[in-house]
PDB file of C-alpha atoms in Angstrom:
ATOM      1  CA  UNK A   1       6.003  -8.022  11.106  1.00  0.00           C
ATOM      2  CA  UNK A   2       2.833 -10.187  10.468  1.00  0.00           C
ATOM      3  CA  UNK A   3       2.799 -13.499   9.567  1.00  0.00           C
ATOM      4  CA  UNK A   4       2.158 -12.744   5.791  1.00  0.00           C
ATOM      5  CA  UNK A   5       4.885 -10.944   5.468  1.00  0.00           C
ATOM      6  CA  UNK A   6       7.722 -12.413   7.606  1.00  0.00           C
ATOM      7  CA  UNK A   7       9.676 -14.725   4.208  1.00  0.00           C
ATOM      8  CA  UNK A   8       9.779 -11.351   2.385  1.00  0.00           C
ATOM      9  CA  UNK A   9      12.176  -8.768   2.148  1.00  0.00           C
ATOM     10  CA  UNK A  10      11.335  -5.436   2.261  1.00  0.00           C
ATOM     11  CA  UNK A  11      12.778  -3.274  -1.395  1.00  0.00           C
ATOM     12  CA  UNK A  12      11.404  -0.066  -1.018  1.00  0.00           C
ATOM     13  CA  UNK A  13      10.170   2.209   1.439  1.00  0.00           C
ATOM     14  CA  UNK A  14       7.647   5.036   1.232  1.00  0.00           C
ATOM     15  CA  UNK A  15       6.476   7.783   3.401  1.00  0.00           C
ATOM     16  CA  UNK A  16       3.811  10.213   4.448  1.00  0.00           C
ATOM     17  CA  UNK A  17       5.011  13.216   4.540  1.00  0.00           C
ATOM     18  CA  UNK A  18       3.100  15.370   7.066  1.00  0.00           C
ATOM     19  CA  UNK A  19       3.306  14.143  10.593  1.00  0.00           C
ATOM     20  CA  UNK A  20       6.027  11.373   9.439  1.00  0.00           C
ATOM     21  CA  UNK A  21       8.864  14.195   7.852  1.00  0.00           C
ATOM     22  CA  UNK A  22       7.537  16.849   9.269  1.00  0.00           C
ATOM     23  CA  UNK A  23       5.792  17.791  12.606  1.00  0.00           C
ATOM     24  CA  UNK A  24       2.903  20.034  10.141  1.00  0.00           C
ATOM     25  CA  UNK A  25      -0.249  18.848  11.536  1.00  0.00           C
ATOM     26  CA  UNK A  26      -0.508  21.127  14.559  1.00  0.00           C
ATOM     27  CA  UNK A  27      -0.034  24.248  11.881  1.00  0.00           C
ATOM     28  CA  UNK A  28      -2.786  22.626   9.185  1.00  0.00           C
ATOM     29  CA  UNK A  29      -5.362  21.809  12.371  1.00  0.00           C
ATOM     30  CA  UNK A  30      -4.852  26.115  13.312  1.00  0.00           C
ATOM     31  CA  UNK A  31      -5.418  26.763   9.214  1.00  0.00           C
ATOM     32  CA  UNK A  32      -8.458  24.501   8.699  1.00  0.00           C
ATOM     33  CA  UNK A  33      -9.939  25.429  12.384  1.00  0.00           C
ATOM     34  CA  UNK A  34     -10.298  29.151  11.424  1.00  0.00           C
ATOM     35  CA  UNK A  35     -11.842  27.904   8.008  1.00  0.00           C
ATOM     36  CA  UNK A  36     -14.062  25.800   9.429  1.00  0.00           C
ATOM     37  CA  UNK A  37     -15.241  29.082  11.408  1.00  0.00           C
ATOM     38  CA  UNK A  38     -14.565  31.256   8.244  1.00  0.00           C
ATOM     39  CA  UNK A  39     -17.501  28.998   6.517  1.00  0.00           C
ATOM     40  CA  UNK A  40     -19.732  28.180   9.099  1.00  0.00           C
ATOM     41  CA  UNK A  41     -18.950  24.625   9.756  1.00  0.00           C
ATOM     42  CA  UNK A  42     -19.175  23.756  13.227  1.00  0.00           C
ATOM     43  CA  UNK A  43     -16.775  21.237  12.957  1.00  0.00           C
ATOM     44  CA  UNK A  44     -15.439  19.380  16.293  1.00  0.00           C
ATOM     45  CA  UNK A  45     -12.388  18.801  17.730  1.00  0.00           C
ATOM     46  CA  UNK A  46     -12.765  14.482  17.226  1.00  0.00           C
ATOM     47  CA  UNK A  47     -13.972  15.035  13.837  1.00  0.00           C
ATOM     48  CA  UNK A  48     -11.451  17.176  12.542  1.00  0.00           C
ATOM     49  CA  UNK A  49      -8.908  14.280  13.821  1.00  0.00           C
ATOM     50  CA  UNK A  50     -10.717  11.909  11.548  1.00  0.00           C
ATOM     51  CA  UNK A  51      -9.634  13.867   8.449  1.00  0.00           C
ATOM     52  CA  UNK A  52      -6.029  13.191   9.522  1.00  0.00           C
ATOM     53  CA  UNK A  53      -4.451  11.498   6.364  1.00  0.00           C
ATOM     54  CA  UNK A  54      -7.542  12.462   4.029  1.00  0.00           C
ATOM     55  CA  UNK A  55      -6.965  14.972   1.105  1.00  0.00           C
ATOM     56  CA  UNK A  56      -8.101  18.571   1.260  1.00  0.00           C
ATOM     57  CA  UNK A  57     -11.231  17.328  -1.274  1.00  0.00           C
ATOM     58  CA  UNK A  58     -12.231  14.679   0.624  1.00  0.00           C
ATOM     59  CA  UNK A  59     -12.539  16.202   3.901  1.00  0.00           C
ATOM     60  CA  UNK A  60     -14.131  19.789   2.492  1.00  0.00           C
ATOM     61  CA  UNK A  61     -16.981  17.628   0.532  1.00  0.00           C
ATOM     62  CA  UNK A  62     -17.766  15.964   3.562  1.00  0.00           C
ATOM     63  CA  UNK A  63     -17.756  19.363   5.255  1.00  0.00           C
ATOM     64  CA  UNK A  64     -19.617  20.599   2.769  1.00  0.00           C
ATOM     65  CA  UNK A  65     -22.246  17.786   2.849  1.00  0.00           C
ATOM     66  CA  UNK A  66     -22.847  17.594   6.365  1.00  0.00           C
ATOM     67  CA  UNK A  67     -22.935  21.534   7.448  1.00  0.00           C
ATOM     68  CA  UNK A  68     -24.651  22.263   4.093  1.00  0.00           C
ATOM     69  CA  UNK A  69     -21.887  24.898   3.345  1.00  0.00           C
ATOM     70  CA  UNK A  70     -23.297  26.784   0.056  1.00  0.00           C
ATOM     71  CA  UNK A  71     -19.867  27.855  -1.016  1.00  0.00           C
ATOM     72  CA  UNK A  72     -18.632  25.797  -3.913  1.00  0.00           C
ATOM     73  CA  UNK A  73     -16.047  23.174  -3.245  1.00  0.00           C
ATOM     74  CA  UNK A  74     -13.512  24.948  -5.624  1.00  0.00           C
ATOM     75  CA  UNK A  75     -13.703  28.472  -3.710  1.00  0.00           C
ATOM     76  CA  UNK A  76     -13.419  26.479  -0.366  1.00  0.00           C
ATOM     77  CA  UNK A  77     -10.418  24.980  -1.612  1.00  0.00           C
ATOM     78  CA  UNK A  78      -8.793  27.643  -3.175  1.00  0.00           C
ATOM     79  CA  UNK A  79      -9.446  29.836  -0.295  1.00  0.00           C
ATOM     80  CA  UNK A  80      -7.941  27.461   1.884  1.00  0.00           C
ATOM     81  CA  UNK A  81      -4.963  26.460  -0.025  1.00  0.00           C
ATOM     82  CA  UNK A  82      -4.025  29.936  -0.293  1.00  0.00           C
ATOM     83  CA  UNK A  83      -3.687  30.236   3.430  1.00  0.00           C
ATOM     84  CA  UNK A  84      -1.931  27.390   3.940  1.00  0.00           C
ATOM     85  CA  UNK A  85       0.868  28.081   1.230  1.00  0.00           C
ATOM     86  CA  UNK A  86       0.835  31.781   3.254  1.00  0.00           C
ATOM     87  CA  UNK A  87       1.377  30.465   6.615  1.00  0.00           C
ATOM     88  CA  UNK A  88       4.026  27.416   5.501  1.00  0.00           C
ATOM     89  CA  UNK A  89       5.835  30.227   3.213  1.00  0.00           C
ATOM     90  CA  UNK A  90       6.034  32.280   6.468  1.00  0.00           C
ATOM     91  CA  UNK A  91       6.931  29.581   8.728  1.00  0.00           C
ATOM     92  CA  UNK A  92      10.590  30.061  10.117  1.00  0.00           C
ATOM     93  CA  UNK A  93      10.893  27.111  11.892  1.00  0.00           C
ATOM     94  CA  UNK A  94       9.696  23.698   9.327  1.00  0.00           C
ATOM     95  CA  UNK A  95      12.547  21.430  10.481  1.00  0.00           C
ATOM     96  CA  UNK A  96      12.147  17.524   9.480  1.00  0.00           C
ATOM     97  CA  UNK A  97      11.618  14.887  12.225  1.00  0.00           C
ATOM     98  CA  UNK A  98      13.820  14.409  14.772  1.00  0.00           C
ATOM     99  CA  UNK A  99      15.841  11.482  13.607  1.00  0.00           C
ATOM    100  CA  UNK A 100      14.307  10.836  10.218  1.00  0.00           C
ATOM    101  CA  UNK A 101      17.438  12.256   8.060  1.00  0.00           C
ATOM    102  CA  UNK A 102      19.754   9.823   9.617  1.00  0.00           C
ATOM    103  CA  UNK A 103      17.079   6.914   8.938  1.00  0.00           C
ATOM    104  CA  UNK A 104      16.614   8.351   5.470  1.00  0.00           C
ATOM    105  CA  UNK A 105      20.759   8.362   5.031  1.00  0.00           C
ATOM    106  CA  UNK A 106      20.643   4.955   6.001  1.00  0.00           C
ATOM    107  CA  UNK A 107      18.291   3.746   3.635  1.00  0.00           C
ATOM    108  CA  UNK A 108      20.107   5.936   0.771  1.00  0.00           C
ATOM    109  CA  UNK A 109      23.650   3.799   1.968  1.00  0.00           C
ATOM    110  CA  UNK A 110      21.638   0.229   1.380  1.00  0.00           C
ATOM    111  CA  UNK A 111      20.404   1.605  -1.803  1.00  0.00           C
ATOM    112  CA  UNK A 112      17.305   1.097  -0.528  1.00  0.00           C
ATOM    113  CA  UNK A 113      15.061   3.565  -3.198  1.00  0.00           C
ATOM    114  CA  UNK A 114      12.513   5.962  -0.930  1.00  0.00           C
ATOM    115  CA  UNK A 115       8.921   8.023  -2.387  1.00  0.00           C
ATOM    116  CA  UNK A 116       7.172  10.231  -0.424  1.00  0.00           C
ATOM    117  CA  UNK A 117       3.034   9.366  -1.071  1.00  0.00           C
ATOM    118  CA  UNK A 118       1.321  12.388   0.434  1.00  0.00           C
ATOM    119  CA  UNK A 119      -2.478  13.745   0.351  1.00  0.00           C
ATOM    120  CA  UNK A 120      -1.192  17.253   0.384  1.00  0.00           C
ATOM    121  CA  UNK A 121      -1.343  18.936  -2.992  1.00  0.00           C
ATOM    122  CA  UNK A 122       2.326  19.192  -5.296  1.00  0.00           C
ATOM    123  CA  UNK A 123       2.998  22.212  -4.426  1.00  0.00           C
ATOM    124  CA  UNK A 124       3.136  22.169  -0.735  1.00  0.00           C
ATOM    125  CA  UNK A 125       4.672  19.010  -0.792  1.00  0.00           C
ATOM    126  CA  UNK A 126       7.706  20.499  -2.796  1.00  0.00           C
ATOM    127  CA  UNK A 127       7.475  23.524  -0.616  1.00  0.00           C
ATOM    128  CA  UNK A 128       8.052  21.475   2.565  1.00  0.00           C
ATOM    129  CA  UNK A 129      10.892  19.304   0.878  1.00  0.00           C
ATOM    130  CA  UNK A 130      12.969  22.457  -0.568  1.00  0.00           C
ATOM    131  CA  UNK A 131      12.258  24.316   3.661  1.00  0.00           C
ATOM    132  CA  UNK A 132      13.315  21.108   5.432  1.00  0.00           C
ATOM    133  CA  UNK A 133      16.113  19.796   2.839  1.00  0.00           C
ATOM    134  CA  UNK A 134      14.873  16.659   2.225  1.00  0.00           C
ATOM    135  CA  UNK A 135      14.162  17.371  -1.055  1.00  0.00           C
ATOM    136  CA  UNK A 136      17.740  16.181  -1.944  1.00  0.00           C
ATOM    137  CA  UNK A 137      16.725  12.217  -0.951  1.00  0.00           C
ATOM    138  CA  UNK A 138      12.719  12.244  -2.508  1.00  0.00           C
ATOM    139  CA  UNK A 139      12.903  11.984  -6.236  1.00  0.00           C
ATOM    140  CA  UNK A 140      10.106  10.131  -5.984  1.00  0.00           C
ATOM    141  CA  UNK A 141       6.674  12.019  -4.655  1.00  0.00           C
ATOM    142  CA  UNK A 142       3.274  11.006  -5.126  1.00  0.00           C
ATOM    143  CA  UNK A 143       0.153  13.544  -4.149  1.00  0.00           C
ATOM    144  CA  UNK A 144      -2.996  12.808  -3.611  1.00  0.00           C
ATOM    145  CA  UNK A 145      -4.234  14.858  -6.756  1.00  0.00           C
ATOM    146  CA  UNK A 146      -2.519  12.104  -9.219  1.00  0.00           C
ATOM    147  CA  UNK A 147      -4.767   9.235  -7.477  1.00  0.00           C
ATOM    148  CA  UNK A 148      -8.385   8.543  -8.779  1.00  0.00           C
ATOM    149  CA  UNK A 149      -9.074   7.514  -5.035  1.00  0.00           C
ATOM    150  CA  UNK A 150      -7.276   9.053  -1.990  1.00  0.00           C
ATOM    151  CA  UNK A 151      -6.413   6.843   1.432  1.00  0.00           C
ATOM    152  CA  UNK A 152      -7.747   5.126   3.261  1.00  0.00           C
ATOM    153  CA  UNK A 153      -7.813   3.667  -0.505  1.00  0.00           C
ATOM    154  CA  UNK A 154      -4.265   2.362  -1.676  1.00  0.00           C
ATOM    155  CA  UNK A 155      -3.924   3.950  -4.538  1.00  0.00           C
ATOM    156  CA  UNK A 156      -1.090   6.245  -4.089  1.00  0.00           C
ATOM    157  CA  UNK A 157       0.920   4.214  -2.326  1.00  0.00           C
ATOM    158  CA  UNK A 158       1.022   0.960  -5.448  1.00  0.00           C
ATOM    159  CA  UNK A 159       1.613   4.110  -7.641  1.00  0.00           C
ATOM    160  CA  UNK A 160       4.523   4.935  -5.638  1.00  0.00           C
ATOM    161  CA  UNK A 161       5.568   1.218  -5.159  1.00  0.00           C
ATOM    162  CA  UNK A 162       5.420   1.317  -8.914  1.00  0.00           C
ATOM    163  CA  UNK A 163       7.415   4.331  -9.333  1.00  0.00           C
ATOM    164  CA  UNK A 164      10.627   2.842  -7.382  1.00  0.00           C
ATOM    165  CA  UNK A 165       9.811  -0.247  -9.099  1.00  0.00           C
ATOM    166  CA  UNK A 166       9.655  -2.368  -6.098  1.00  0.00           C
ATOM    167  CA  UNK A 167       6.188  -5.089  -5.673  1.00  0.00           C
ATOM    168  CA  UNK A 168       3.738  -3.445  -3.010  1.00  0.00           C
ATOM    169  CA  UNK A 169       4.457  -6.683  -1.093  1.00  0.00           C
ATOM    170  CA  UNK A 170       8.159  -5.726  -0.306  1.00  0.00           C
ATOM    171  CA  UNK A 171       6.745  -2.160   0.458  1.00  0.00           C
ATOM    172  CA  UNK A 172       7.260  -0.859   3.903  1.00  0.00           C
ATOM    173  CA  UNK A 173       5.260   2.075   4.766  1.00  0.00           C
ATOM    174  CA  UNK A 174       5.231   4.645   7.481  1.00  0.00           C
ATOM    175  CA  UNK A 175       2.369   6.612   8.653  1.00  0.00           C
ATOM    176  CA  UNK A 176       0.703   8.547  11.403  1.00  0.00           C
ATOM    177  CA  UNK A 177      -2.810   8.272  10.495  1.00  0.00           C
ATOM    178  CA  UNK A 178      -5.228   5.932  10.882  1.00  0.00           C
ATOM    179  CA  UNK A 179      -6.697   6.673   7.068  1.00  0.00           C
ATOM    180  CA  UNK A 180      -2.381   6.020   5.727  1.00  0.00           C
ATOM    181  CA  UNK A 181      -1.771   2.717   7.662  1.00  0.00           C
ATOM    182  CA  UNK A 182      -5.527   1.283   6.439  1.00  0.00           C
ATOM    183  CA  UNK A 183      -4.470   2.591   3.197  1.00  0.00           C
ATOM    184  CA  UNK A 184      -1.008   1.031   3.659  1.00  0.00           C
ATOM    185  CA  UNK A 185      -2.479  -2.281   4.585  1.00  0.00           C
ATOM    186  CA  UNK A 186      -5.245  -1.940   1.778  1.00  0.00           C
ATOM    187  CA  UNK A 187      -1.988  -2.032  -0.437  1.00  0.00           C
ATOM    188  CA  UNK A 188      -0.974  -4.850   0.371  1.00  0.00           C
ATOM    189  CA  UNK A 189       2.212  -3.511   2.016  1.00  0.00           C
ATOM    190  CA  UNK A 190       4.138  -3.602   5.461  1.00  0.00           C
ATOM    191  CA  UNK A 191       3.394  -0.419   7.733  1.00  0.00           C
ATOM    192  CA  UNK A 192       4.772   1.487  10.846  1.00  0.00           C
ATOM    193  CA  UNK A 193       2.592   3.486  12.634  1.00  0.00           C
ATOM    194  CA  UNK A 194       4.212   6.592  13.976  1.00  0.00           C
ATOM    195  CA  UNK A 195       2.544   7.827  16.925  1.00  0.00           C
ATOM    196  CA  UNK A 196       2.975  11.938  16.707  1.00  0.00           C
ATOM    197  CA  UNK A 197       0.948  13.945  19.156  1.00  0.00           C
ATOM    198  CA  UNK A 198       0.676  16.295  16.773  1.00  0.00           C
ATOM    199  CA  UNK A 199      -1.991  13.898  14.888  1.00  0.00           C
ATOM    200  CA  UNK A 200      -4.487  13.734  17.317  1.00  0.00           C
ATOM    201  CA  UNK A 201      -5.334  10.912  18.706  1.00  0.00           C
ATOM    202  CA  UNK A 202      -4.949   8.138  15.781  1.00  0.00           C
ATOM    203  CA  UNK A 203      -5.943   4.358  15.868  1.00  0.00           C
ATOM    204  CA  UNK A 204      -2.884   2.601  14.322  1.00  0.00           C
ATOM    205  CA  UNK A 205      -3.627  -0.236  15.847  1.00  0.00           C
ATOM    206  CA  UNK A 206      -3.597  -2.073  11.900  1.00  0.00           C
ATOM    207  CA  UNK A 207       0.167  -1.142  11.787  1.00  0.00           C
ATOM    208  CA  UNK A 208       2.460  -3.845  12.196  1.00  0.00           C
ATOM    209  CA  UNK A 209       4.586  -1.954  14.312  1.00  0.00           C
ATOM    210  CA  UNK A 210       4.336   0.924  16.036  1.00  0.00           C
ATOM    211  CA  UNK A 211       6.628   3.622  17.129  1.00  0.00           C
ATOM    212  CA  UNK A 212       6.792   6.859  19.087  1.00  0.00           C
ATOM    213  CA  UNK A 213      10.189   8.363  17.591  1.00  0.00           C
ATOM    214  CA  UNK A 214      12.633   8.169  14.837  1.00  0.00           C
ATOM    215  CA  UNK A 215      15.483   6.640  17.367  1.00  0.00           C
ATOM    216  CA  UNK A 216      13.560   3.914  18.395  1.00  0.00           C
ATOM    217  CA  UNK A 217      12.799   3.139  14.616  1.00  0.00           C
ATOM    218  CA  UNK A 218      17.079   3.390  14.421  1.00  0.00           C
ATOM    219  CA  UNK A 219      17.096   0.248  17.166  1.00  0.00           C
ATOM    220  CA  UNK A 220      14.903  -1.499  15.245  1.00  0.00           C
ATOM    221  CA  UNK A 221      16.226  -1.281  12.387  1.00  0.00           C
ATOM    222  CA  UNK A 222      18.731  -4.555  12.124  1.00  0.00           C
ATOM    223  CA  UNK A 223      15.664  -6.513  12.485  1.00  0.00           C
ATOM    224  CA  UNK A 224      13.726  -5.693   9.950  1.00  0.00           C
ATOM    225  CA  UNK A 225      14.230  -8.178   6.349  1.00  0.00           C
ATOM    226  CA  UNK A 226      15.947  -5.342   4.023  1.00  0.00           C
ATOM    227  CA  UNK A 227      17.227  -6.581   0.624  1.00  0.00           C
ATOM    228  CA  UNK A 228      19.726  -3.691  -0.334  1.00  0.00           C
ATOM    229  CA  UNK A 229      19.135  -3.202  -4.543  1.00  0.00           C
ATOM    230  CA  UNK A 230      21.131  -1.807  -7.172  1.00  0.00           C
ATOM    231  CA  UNK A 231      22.429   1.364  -7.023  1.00  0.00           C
ATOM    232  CA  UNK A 232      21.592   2.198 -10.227  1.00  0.00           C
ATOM    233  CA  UNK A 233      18.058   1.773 -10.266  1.00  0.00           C
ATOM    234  CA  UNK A 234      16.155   3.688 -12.528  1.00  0.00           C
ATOM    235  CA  UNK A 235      14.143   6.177 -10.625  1.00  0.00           C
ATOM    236  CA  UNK A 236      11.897   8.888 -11.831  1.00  0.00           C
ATOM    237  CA  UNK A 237       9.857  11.874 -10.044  1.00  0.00           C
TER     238      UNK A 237
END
């Protein structure tokens, strides 16, 4: 961990959720190519990896500025949030991360208090938790809807370092994205960058560590400064 941050302990951690929990990026990238195509927006391939991390506004307002799309934002997006609820509800096969639920168990045995700080809208998020089963260990999830400003601003994660009540400073993060770990740092907070294929190819180079699998998180995990807290901990979703 850098320099800054190597006296304190770390409280709380908080994750992204797609890419991080769940291998989902390769299914969103199919969805948002075809509606790229579906509106007219000849979006490419290194582009599209740039959204990676960015909410669904963000990205279609840029689309929509750049390829002068003359569809209103709010069809675009409820267009496109329609298919992606289809496809994830059809989906027979959303498993979590290799690894991540015994990493997750650990934390819950250290009383260390998780959130989940996504830019995917409320509904898929609790879609993915309740089709994975890792709904049982997030009480705590943030979207990007309930943030003024989405990352690479650090907005949701100091709301979700408020919500588990922990100081951003003992936050450790963990992201895929290059937009999540500059929004990570932006907090103020610790973050591992998880390199997923399924991303695209992301620039975590800002992370303080980076790894390519939950199991090699697992060996690292003695060495990193955690401060268990009290069980009881008031926690709230």
């Amino acid at each position: 961990m850098q320099d800054e941050h190597r006296h304190l302990s770390i409280q709380g951690v908080i994750f992204d959720m797609d890419g991080v929990l769940i291998d989902s990026e390769p299914i969103y990238f199919e969805i948002e190519r075809s509606s790229f195509d579906h509106f007219g927006a000849a979006v490419t391939l290194e582009e599209h990896h740039s959204f990676v991390g960015v909410t669904l506004e963000s990205m279609w307002q840029h689309v929509i500025d750049k390829y002068q799309v003359k569809v209103p934002l709010e069809e675009i997006l409820a267009y496109h949030q329609q298919h992606v609820m289809e496809k994830m509800l059809a989906h027979a096969k959303l498993v979590a991360m290799p690894g991540v639920e015994r990493w997750i168990r650990w934390l819950h045995e250290q009383h260390i208090p998780i959130a989940v700080a996504s830019s995917s809208p409320r509904a898929l998020i609790d879609l993915i938790m309740e089709k994975t089963g890792l709904g049982a260990f997030f009480d705590v999830r943030l979207t990007g809807e309930e943030v003024e400003h989405g990352k690479p601003a650090p907005d949701i994660f100091l709301a979700a370092a408020e919500r588990i009540g922990v100081s951003p400073a003992n936050c450790l993060v963990i992201e895929d994205s290059r937009n999540g770990v500059q929004a990570a740092k932006s907090a103020g907070m610790r973050c591992i960058g998880y390199h997923n294929p399924g991303s695209g190819n992301q620039n975590l180079s800002k992370a303080d560590v980076q790894i390519s699998s939950y199991d090699e998180l697992w060996t690292l995990k003695d060495k990193l400064p955690f401060e268990n807290v009290a069980p009881d901990l008031p926690r709230s979703v």
